[in-house]
Every structure is written in C-alpha cells, then in structure tokens.
C-alpha cells in the first residue's frame, strides 16, 4: 500500500508538472507558428506600407517650425548652399539632417533635385520607416498577447489621430517615436521572445543622438532592465557603456566636422534649455498642462481605454506605465510645453488600450467604431485643413523662381511670426528671401528680437526699414490680422492683392485664419505707367489674410 501511495503521490506531482509544461510548450508552438506564418507577414507588411503612404499623402498641413527648420532647411543648406540660432550656438546635432542631406546630394548628382522630390521624398522615407515600425510592433504584441488582443492593440495603434498627424513628418520627434517602437520590440518585456540588449540599446542610442530628450522616456526602462539583470557589471561594461560611447563619439565627430570646431551638442542642449532656460523664450505653460491638455489631446478617445487597460494590465506592464508617468512628470517641470514632446509615450499607451478594447467583448465593436470615427475625423481635419496656408503659399513663391521674363528679381519678405513657413527647401532657387528673426535672449541687456520689434509698431518698423521705394521688397507675405494695421503702407506703395490662400479656422494672436478661397489675378493692369500682365512678371505682395494668403501687384 505504501508503494502504491507513494507512486500515486509522485505520479500526481509529476503529472501536474508535465501538464503545465506540456501546455506551455503547445501554446508556445502555436504562437511561434503564427509568427512564422509567411502569408500573414506579407499581408501585414503590404497593408502597413500602403497605409503609411496614404497617411503621408493625406498630411498636407504644417505643425511646428522644427519640421522644416531642424531638418529639411538644414539639409538643403548643407547640399545646395540661412540657418537658425540653434545651429549657430551648437545645440542641434547634424546627424539627423545629414540623413536627408545625403538623399538631396544623390538627387542633385542625378539631376533629379526638383522641388517636388525635395519636399516629398524625405516624407515618403519617414512614412516607410513608420510602416516598418508598425510591422515590428504588431509582431511584438503577437508574442506578448493572444492574437485577438494583438489585433485590437494594432487597431488602436493605427487609429491614433496624433500618430497619423505626426509620424510621416520630418520632425525629430517622429523619428524618436519610430525608434521607440523599434526599440520596444527588443526590450526585455515580460513574455518577450525576441529580447536583444544590443539591438534595443542601439536603437535607444540613435534616438538620443537624434533628440537628447529621448533619454527621459527611456530612463525608467533602462533602470528596469538594469535591475532585472543578475550580472549588473557585465551589462554596464558589455552593453551600456560601449553602445553609449560609440553613439556619442560618432555624433560628436559629425557635429565637429560641420560646425568646424569641437561641439558637444548634448551638453549644449542641456545647458541652453535647462540651465539657461532658453526654451521659455518660446512660451511657457502651467505645470499641469500635460495632465489637463497635452496628454488628453494626443490620446483623444483612446484615453478611457488607456485608463481601463491600466487597471487590467498594471502588474504585467507596470514598467511601461512607469515610463508614461515618469515622462509626463519630468516634462511638467519644464516651462515650455508642446504636444509633440510626449509623442514617444504613445507606443506604451497603445499596449494598454489594446488590452482594454479586447476585454470589452460585446461592447468592443461599438467602442472600436467610436474610436475609428472620432480619430479619423481629427486626422483628416488636421492633416488636410488646419494650418495648410503656410505650405500652400510656398508653392506660389516657387513659381517666381523663373525670372527670365521679369526685369526685377524677386525679393520676398515674410512679415509674420518667424519660421511660420518653410524656406529654401520648398523653393529651391537662389531668389532673395528674408523673414523676421527671433533668436532668444542669449545675455544681451534690454533685448528685443526683430519679430517683437516689428509687431510692437509695424508701420514704424516698415518706414525705418524701407525709407526709399527702391529698397522695397517685391513680395510680402503676412497674415490677415496685420493687413488693416499696415494698410497705409500697402496703399502708399501701390501693393495690390492677387491671391488668397486659406490657412486655419482658428486664428490666434499674430496668426490669422479665414475660409477665403484661392484667387489669382490674371488681368492686365496699369500702375505708374507700367503694364502688369500677371503676378509672375511683376512685383507683388503675398498677403495671408485671415488664414488666407493674398498676392498683391505693385
């Protein structure tokens, strides 16, 4: 009896272990089989490529100046021979613009450097990188969760209006977020089967080189990985230090070459933005802005799902939630705040949103429909309508490049908040263009930048800047809110409107915005005994009135 009892006891224990083991192996094989499904992989890749290319084409508005002035404008100058104060003071790295400069150089060498390709090719490449990150993220979730949860997580990710709005733009934040998606695929998350310290750390290093603030987002995850490792000295000496040192040395070498002096961009970035508070010059917000506006806006209708998902998956993915909370807290301490600064936390948030949506069961289709409809509306409006005038006007200015039939070379002056529009990267010809400068106070007493000086008294500034008619620019670009204030100057110098270009329904401060449609004047007109045939052969003024850019003849 004792033998039988002992066998039964042993058998039960062994069966339990074997059963648990067998179930795990079977589940692992099914999951691995799904991941190795070539047909599924091809379908996901093709879908993501098509989706992001459509995304790219349907984003035709401007977001922030950095989209051009910290990328395409710098790249254009590197290849084709204006730079902003950040590049004079060495707080921006050349590594990111160098990527586009390389593309521009190839186009120039092949004589295909048209304005169309210079504008769209960088964005298409950004869209392809985003599509690659989409694919990797989908298969990452497939390793962490069931196919059902993975599908709904991917749905949440693709539905994000803010991702749609940002991911194909040439912003450092866009590349930083794309690299965050890719790095997350190799990070040692609970249940991950494709963990690789070297791969994820390399991608994090690239994100930090691209934008030093990426370290804020990744700090909690790096600490988590460090605490999880048994051999902590090894991970420091074999992973953290070598990859970090190589990244810093390579970026410093590139910056030294282009700045033509020893320049530590990461140190300068920290010095100017944190210790000198230069970023405050461009606006400040209350400490709670990210909690009350920033995070709710970029999450939109995903927010309830995120909060619900946090209650369901807190224990398993607490490191991702910690990264989100940490990032928002750190950025809340900085006076200057923008929506795009917390864009890189979206990958972490989507994990919780997918888990929440999959758990709703009978309600999830209704929730998915609301999610899709609300985000699609926001994505299409912000991508096709809101703030498009500052890009559309550059197409009209570009037509002035052909000066063969004009006796007066074009001379364009932008009387609007500095960096409101792109510059030579969207014109690609050496016509004379100038805008109101606005570098921050770097130590001068009673400092007032040119833009503020102009807006304090526009008429006085114009009279001082252009005392003689011969010194007048041939073209002006401004927002409608300024037109009435300087109407005396415009009439006195025979400026005539020729086109109106819509900009925004929500004018604010110095930026105007009305729904006036584009109207180009093509009629003959005599002024000062000079025959004006079209706007292309005569001096004119481009006026952005109420979000509408207007072209005037002299």
XYZ file of C-alpha atoms in Angstrom:
554
model
C 0.000 0.000 0.000
C 2.836 2.397 0.871
C 4.424 1.738 -2.526
C 1.147 2.339 -4.282
C 0.501 5.512 -2.235
C 3.992 6.848 -2.944
C 3.606 6.117 -6.642
C 0.280 7.867 -6.741
C 1.732 10.873 -4.935
C 4.737 11.010 -7.203
C 2.587 10.428 -10.234
C 0.228 13.257 -9.359
C 3.073 15.665 -8.781
C 4.805 14.635 -11.951
C 1.615 14.804 -13.980
C 0.950 18.302 -12.711
C 4.401 19.464 -13.739
C 4.204 17.666 -17.086
C 0.743 19.005 -17.777
C 1.816 22.566 -17.080
C 4.942 22.098 -19.141
C 3.107 20.434 -21.999
C 0.505 23.189 -22.105
C 3.194 25.834 -22.183
C 5.071 24.099 -24.989
C 1.913 23.636 -27.034
C 0.947 27.295 -26.585
C 4.484 28.369 -27.465
C 4.447 26.273 -30.646
C 1.097 27.711 -31.712
C 2.302 31.247 -31.066
C 5.585 30.574 -32.890
C 3.691 29.048 -35.806
C 1.508 32.136 -36.080
C 4.562 34.400 -36.043
C 6.263 32.344 -38.744
C 3.198 32.470 -40.981
C 4.660 33.912 -44.175
C 1.262 34.812 -45.593
C 0.334 36.824 -42.509
C 3.669 38.615 -42.539
C 3.304 39.598 -46.203
C -0.243 40.859 -45.652
C 0.797 42.964 -42.645
C 3.821 44.410 -44.472
C 1.820 45.343 -47.582
C -1.019 46.799 -45.517
C 1.334 48.931 -43.388
C 3.218 50.221 -46.444
C 0.033 51.224 -48.247
C -1.493 52.663 -45.062
C 1.508 54.880 -44.257
C 1.961 56.057 -47.857
C -1.700 57.126 -47.897
C -1.073 58.698 -44.486
C 1.863 60.619 -45.977
C -0.156 61.955 -48.914
C -3.099 62.996 -46.714
C -0.979 65.150 -44.392
C -0.616 68.475 -46.211
C -0.555 70.910 -43.291
C 2.124 72.448 -41.113
C 2.554 71.576 -37.446
C 5.610 73.280 -35.921
C 8.633 75.071 -37.468
C 11.043 72.326 -36.372
C 9.538 70.077 -39.033
C 11.474 72.120 -41.583
C 13.948 74.285 -39.713
C 15.625 71.431 -37.832
C 15.627 69.033 -40.765
C 14.945 69.928 -44.402
C 16.216 73.525 -44.294
C 19.472 72.443 -42.677
C 19.855 69.564 -45.130
C 19.165 71.856 -48.085
C 21.789 74.319 -46.896
C 24.349 71.525 -46.414
C 23.965 70.438 -50.020
C 22.930 73.493 -52.005
C 24.372 76.297 -50.050
C 20.446 80.716 -43.505
C 20.475 78.702 -40.547
C 18.683 79.382 -37.250
C 20.299 80.398 -33.991
C 20.295 76.791 -32.662
C 22.846 75.831 -35.308
C 24.963 78.907 -34.607
C 25.064 78.055 -30.897
C 25.593 74.334 -31.482
C 22.602 72.889 -29.629
C 21.350 70.833 -32.579
C 23.091 67.803 -33.989
C 23.787 67.338 -37.688
C 23.227 63.569 -37.604
C 19.515 63.753 -38.433
C 19.759 66.445 -41.174
C 22.753 64.611 -42.605
C 20.447 61.714 -43.478
C 18.294 63.981 -45.672
C 21.341 65.831 -46.975
C 22.651 62.508 -48.284
C 19.348 61.982 -50.141
C 19.458 65.525 -51.526
C 23.045 65.007 -52.685
C 22.074 61.871 -54.601
C 19.180 63.717 -56.245
C 21.492 66.592 -57.128
C 24.084 64.221 -58.590
C 21.416 62.547 -60.730
C 19.947 65.947 -61.718
C 16.597 64.982 -60.178
C 16.640 67.659 -57.455
C 13.170 69.019 -58.254
C 11.174 70.839 -55.590
C 8.601 68.057 -55.631
C 11.164 65.370 -54.768
C 12.973 67.561 -52.226
C 9.676 68.035 -50.359
C 8.095 64.604 -50.695
C 10.964 62.107 -50.760
C 12.046 62.756 -47.123
C 8.420 62.383 -46.044
C 7.977 59.175 -48.009
C 11.122 57.756 -46.377
C 9.737 58.785 -42.975
C 6.481 57.002 -43.896
C 8.388 53.828 -44.847
C 10.219 53.876 -41.508
C 6.878 54.302 -39.730
C 5.446 51.357 -41.690
C 8.422 49.203 -40.680
C 7.839 50.153 -37.031
C 4.142 49.266 -37.435
C 5.025 45.767 -38.647
C 7.534 45.167 -35.863
C 5.099 46.439 -33.241
C 2.338 44.120 -34.492
C 4.501 41.022 -34.242
C 5.852 42.134 -30.872
C 2.304 42.208 -29.473
C 1.680 38.795 -31.043
C 4.500 37.389 -28.888
C 3.186 39.081 -25.737
C -0.562 38.548 -26.077
C -3.107 36.341 -27.791
C -3.843 37.013 -31.480
C -7.158 38.620 -30.521
C -5.533 41.110 -28.138
C -2.715 41.751 -30.632
C -5.191 42.581 -33.380
C -7.098 45.045 -31.237
C -3.860 46.614 -29.975
C -2.723 47.097 -33.556
C -6.123 48.580 -34.392
C -5.744 51.099 -31.547
C -2.259 51.970 -32.763
C -3.374 52.600 -36.351
C -6.411 54.597 -35.186
C -4.363 57.180 -33.318
C -5.014 60.568 -34.934
C -1.851 62.017 -33.431
C 0.320 59.253 -34.869
C -1.321 59.856 -38.252
C -0.666 63.592 -37.881
C 2.991 63.250 -36.863
C 4.603 60.004 -37.989
C 5.267 60.978 -41.625
C 6.569 64.463 -40.798
C 10.277 65.280 -40.833
C 10.292 66.023 -37.104
C 12.965 64.680 -34.788
C 10.054 63.686 -32.540
C 8.685 61.500 -35.323
C 11.950 59.626 -35.759
C 12.360 59.417 -31.979
C 8.931 57.754 -31.701
C 9.627 55.388 -34.598
C 12.879 54.321 -32.937
C 10.993 53.888 -29.652
C 8.578 51.464 -31.344
C 11.509 49.510 -32.785
C 13.498 49.509 -29.540
C 10.469 48.272 -27.614
C 10.433 45.189 -29.860
C 13.808 44.097 -28.443
C 13.310 45.293 -24.872
C 13.031 42.524 -22.198
C 9.305 42.919 -21.566
C 7.589 40.117 -19.626
C 6.856 37.356 -22.133
C 9.021 38.772 -24.927
C 10.705 36.120 -27.111
C 12.923 38.444 -29.164
C 14.837 40.274 -26.452
C 18.210 41.656 -27.539
C 20.072 44.101 -25.312
C 22.426 45.257 -28.061
C 19.644 45.899 -30.550
C 17.325 47.829 -28.274
C 20.180 49.846 -26.726
C 21.499 50.740 -30.184
C 18.074 52.000 -31.206
C 17.752 53.974 -27.953
C 21.203 55.478 -28.555
C 20.144 56.551 -32.056
C 17.005 58.153 -30.599
C 19.115 60.083 -28.062
C 21.518 61.221 -30.796
C 18.529 62.362 -32.844
C 16.897 64.065 -29.849
C 18.638 64.082 -26.421
C 15.312 64.201 -24.569
C 14.661 60.603 -25.675
C 16.667 59.647 -22.603
C 13.795 60.929 -20.436
C 11.376 58.408 -21.920
C 13.815 55.511 -21.726
C 15.314 56.169 -18.283
C 12.745 54.045 -16.329
C 13.070 51.184 -18.823
C 16.873 51.254 -18.674
C 16.690 51.134 -14.877
C 14.208 48.257 -15.050
C 16.497 46.284 -17.358
C 19.477 47.007 -15.113
C 17.614 45.782 -12.004
C 16.410 42.630 -13.796
C 19.897 41.560 -14.857
C 21.791 39.296 -12.490
C 25.231 40.294 -13.777
C 24.964 44.061 -13.499
C 28.641 44.755 -14.102
C 28.507 42.829 -17.362
C 25.544 44.763 -18.743
C 27.307 48.040 -17.950
C 30.659 47.057 -19.445
C 29.352 44.997 -22.376
C 26.183 46.918 -23.339
C 25.504 50.303 -21.779
C 28.994 51.808 -21.964
C 30.194 50.553 -25.385
C 26.979 51.471 -27.212
C 26.655 54.829 -25.427
C 30.278 55.782 -26.049
C 30.156 54.822 -29.730
C 26.940 56.820 -30.257
C 28.321 59.941 -28.532
C 31.669 59.732 -30.354
C 30.049 59.265 -33.769
C 27.550 62.114 -33.301
C 30.280 64.403 -31.886
C 32.543 63.626 -34.826
C 29.775 64.503 -37.295
C 28.976 67.730 -35.428
C 32.632 68.748 -35.200
C 33.007 68.321 -38.950
C 30.032 70.506 -39.825
C 30.432 73.072 -37.021
C 34.172 73.142 -37.800
C 35.028 73.153 -34.094
C 34.688 70.893 -31.060
C 30.963 70.822 -30.314
C 29.187 68.664 -27.743
C 25.587 69.060 -28.844
C 24.071 67.057 -25.989
C 25.898 69.238 -23.420
C 24.919 72.455 -25.207
C 21.313 71.280 -25.469
C 21.201 70.696 -21.703
C 22.953 73.997 -20.945
C 20.693 76.191 -23.087
C 17.348 74.513 -22.400
C 17.709 73.599 -18.717
C 20.300 75.856 -17.083
C 19.741 78.982 -19.204
C 16.014 78.369 -19.721
C 16.177 79.453 -23.363
C 13.168 77.277 -24.252
C 10.996 79.530 -22.018
C 11.548 82.284 -24.584
C 9.180 80.458 -26.944
C 6.336 80.271 -24.413
C 5.545 78.705 -21.059
C 2.595 76.775 -19.677
C 1.319 75.878 -16.191
C 2.762 72.767 -14.559
C -0.461 70.770 -15.059
C -0.693 71.412 -18.827
C 0.264 67.866 -19.852
C -2.273 66.405 -17.436
C -5.161 68.691 -18.363
C -4.437 69.299 -22.059
C -1.339 67.687 -23.535
C -1.886 64.008 -22.746
C -5.719 64.034 -23.116
C -5.429 65.698 -26.544
C -2.885 63.304 -28.059
C -4.752 60.312 -26.595
C -8.180 61.648 -27.609
C -10.834 58.899 -27.388
C -8.097 56.365 -26.564
C -7.884 57.860 -23.058
C -10.745 55.877 -21.434
C -9.329 52.671 -22.937
C -5.867 53.525 -21.632
C -7.135 54.152 -18.107
C -9.173 50.942 -18.174
C -6.225 48.991 -19.588
C -4.005 50.226 -16.773
C -6.301 48.544 -14.243
C -6.218 45.273 -16.227
C -2.514 45.021 -17.057
C -0.836 47.096 -14.382
C 1.001 44.162 -12.831
C 2.379 42.787 -16.105
C 3.294 46.067 -17.801
C 3.934 48.353 -14.856
C 7.317 49.334 -16.342
C 5.549 50.798 -19.404
C 3.099 52.688 -17.211
C 6.017 53.933 -15.111
C 7.659 55.269 -18.280
C 4.478 57.150 -19.245
C 4.004 58.664 -15.779
C 7.712 59.490 -15.432
C 7.837 61.254 -18.818
C 4.776 63.373 -18.093
C 6.101 64.335 -14.629
C 9.546 65.326 -15.923
C 8.180 67.365 -18.810
C 5.686 69.021 -16.441
C 8.613 70.605 -14.594
C 9.781 72.304 -17.810
C 8.011 75.632 -18.502
C 7.928 75.248 -22.298
C 5.493 72.501 -23.266
C 4.310 71.068 -26.577
C 2.116 68.137 -27.598
C 4.887 66.530 -29.642
C 7.264 66.275 -26.678
C 5.241 63.389 -25.201
C 4.527 61.737 -28.553
C 7.107 58.943 -27.829
C 4.966 57.555 -24.971
C 2.176 56.549 -27.378
C 3.684 53.083 -28.081
C 3.458 52.238 -24.371
C -0.096 53.584 -24.123
C -1.311 51.516 -27.079
C -0.467 48.273 -25.256
C -2.946 49.169 -22.503
C -5.553 50.428 -24.990
C -5.491 47.130 -26.914
C -5.870 45.026 -23.778
C -8.816 47.173 -22.693
C -10.584 47.047 -26.073
C -10.157 43.261 -26.364
C -11.671 42.785 -22.900
C -14.873 44.657 -23.691
C -16.279 41.669 -25.603
C -19.828 42.541 -26.638
C -19.132 46.284 -26.427
C -15.833 46.323 -28.268
C -17.230 46.687 -31.791
C -19.220 49.748 -30.754
C -16.185 51.130 -28.921
C -13.985 50.424 -31.967
C -16.433 52.266 -34.241
C -16.424 55.344 -31.960
C -12.626 55.166 -31.768
C -12.252 54.957 -35.545
C -14.792 57.644 -36.388
C -13.507 60.203 -33.865
C -9.841 59.710 -34.734
C -10.475 59.622 -38.484
C -12.303 62.957 -38.289
C -9.479 64.560 -36.298
C -6.783 63.035 -38.538
C -8.341 64.229 -41.802
C -9.110 67.717 -40.497
C -5.665 68.339 -39.019
C -3.941 66.675 -41.962
C -5.801 68.362 -44.810
C -7.361 71.579 -43.481
C -5.868 73.060 -40.311
C -2.767 75.260 -40.860
C -2.175 74.497 -44.518
C -1.733 78.073 -45.804
C 1.897 78.402 -44.778
C 2.742 75.455 -47.039
C 0.450 76.373 -49.933
C 1.920 79.869 -50.160
C 5.382 78.414 -50.797
C 4.079 76.819 -53.999
C 3.177 80.277 -55.270
C 6.509 81.740 -54.237
C 8.281 78.891 -56.010
C 6.739 79.973 -59.319
C 8.720 83.207 -59.002
C 11.978 81.326 -59.497
C 11.704 81.768 -63.251
C 12.748 85.414 -63.503
C 13.792 85.313 -67.143
C 10.805 87.450 -68.186
C 10.987 89.805 -65.222
C 13.041 92.992 -65.128
C 13.099 92.991 -61.317
C 14.444 89.933 -59.467
C 12.044 88.646 -56.799
C 12.660 89.858 -53.263
C 10.358 88.196 -50.719
C 9.821 89.420 -47.164
C 7.780 87.344 -44.685
C 6.014 89.727 -42.273
C 4.740 87.045 -39.965
C 5.896 85.189 -36.827
C 9.371 83.878 -37.561
C 9.693 80.404 -39.097
C 5.971 80.318 -39.922
C 6.753 78.832 -43.314
C 9.428 76.574 -44.767
C 12.157 78.343 -46.719
C 14.570 77.371 -49.479
C 13.837 73.641 -49.186
C 10.360 74.402 -50.626
C 11.573 76.889 -53.253
C 14.946 75.502 -54.341
C 16.277 78.523 -56.168
C 18.555 81.387 -55.050
C 15.922 84.130 -55.005
C 16.243 86.705 -52.232
C 14.030 85.847 -49.244
C 14.002 87.158 -45.683
C 11.836 86.811 -42.595
C 11.653 88.433 -39.163
C 14.346 86.958 -36.930
C 13.565 85.780 -33.401
C 16.661 84.310 -31.706
C 16.303 84.104 -27.907
C 17.982 86.377 -25.388
C 21.482 84.964 -25.020
C 22.691 87.545 -22.498
C 22.091 90.966 -24.043
C 20.571 93.720 -21.910
C 17.160 95.142 -22.920
C 16.989 92.524 -25.661
C 14.103 92.644 -28.156
C 14.111 90.327 -31.157
C 13.288 91.594 -34.638
C 9.850 89.940 -34.756
C 8.751 91.542 -31.464
C 10.194 94.883 -32.555
C 8.127 94.719 -35.735
C 4.864 93.718 -34.032
C 5.272 96.478 -31.397
C 4.814 99.077 -34.165
C 4.593 97.568 -37.669
C 4.269 100.888 -39.542
C 7.243 102.463 -37.778
C 9.365 99.359 -38.442
C 8.454 99.343 -42.142
C 9.196 103.050 -42.573
C 12.577 102.688 -40.908
C 13.457 99.519 -42.798
C 12.360 100.819 -46.206
C 12.911 104.607 -46.296
C 13.106 104.598 -50.105
C 10.866 102.943 -52.684
C 13.903 101.426 -54.322
C 14.591 99.404 -51.156
C 11.123 97.857 -51.034
C 10.796 94.080 -51.441
C 8.878 92.884 -54.460
C 6.781 90.453 -52.418
C 5.385 90.423 -48.897
C 3.803 87.518 -47.042
C 1.674 88.190 -43.979
C -1.391 87.113 -42.071
C -4.694 88.928 -42.369
C -4.610 90.245 -38.799
C -1.782 92.539 -39.899
C -3.311 93.799 -43.162
C -5.514 96.549 -41.659
C -2.727 97.806 -39.424
C -0.302 98.368 -42.303
C -2.897 99.274 -44.968
C -1.452 102.823 -45.189
C 1.937 101.391 -46.093
C 0.446 98.966 -48.644
C -1.643 101.635 -50.404
C 1.131 104.213 -50.286
C 3.446 101.827 -52.089
C 0.855 100.577 -54.599
C 0.645 96.995 -53.396
C -2.254 95.083 -54.946
C -3.735 91.787 -53.757
C -3.728 88.911 -56.237
C -4.445 85.711 -54.291
C -5.980 84.436 -51.076
C -4.983 81.147 -49.514
C -6.849 79.596 -46.611
C -4.813 78.833 -43.506
C -6.916 77.996 -40.448
C -10.392 78.224 -38.921
C -8.842 79.048 -35.540
C -6.821 82.284 -35.767
C -4.816 83.048 -32.684
C -2.640 86.002 -31.729
C -0.482 87.034 -34.677
C -1.786 84.215 -36.865
C -4.908 84.819 -38.917
C -7.347 82.345 -40.383
C -10.393 82.678 -42.667
C -12.050 80.388 -45.169
C -11.350 82.612 -48.179
C -10.512 80.588 -51.251
C -7.518 80.942 -53.543
C -7.917 83.653 -56.184
C -5.145 84.529 -58.617
C -5.348 87.782 -60.611
C -4.521 87.402 -64.293
C -5.974 90.671 -65.603
C -3.980 93.445 -67.236
C -3.443 96.482 -65.057
C -1.598 99.800 -65.441
C 0.121 101.295 -62.447
C 2.681 104.116 -62.600
C 2.791 103.827 -66.406
C 3.943 100.192 -66.100
C 1.982 97.359 -67.652
C 1.432 94.407 -65.325
C 0.386 91.232 -67.102
C 0.411 88.584 -64.391
C 1.727 88.115 -60.907
C 4.634 86.152 -62.313
C 6.130 89.105 -64.204
C 5.510 91.944 -61.777
C 6.379 92.895 -58.233
C 3.650 91.645 -55.926
C 2.794 91.072 -52.312
C 1.634 87.782 -50.870
C -0.700 88.609 -48.051
C -2.028 85.961 -45.687
C -5.323 87.499 -44.695
C -7.374 85.605 -42.123
C -5.581 82.431 -42.842
C -5.708 83.481 -46.461
C -2.531 84.300 -48.325
C -3.023 87.181 -50.687
C -0.856 88.248 -53.611
C -0.635 91.939 -54.479
C 0.770 93.766 -57.516
C 2.683 96.984 -57.303
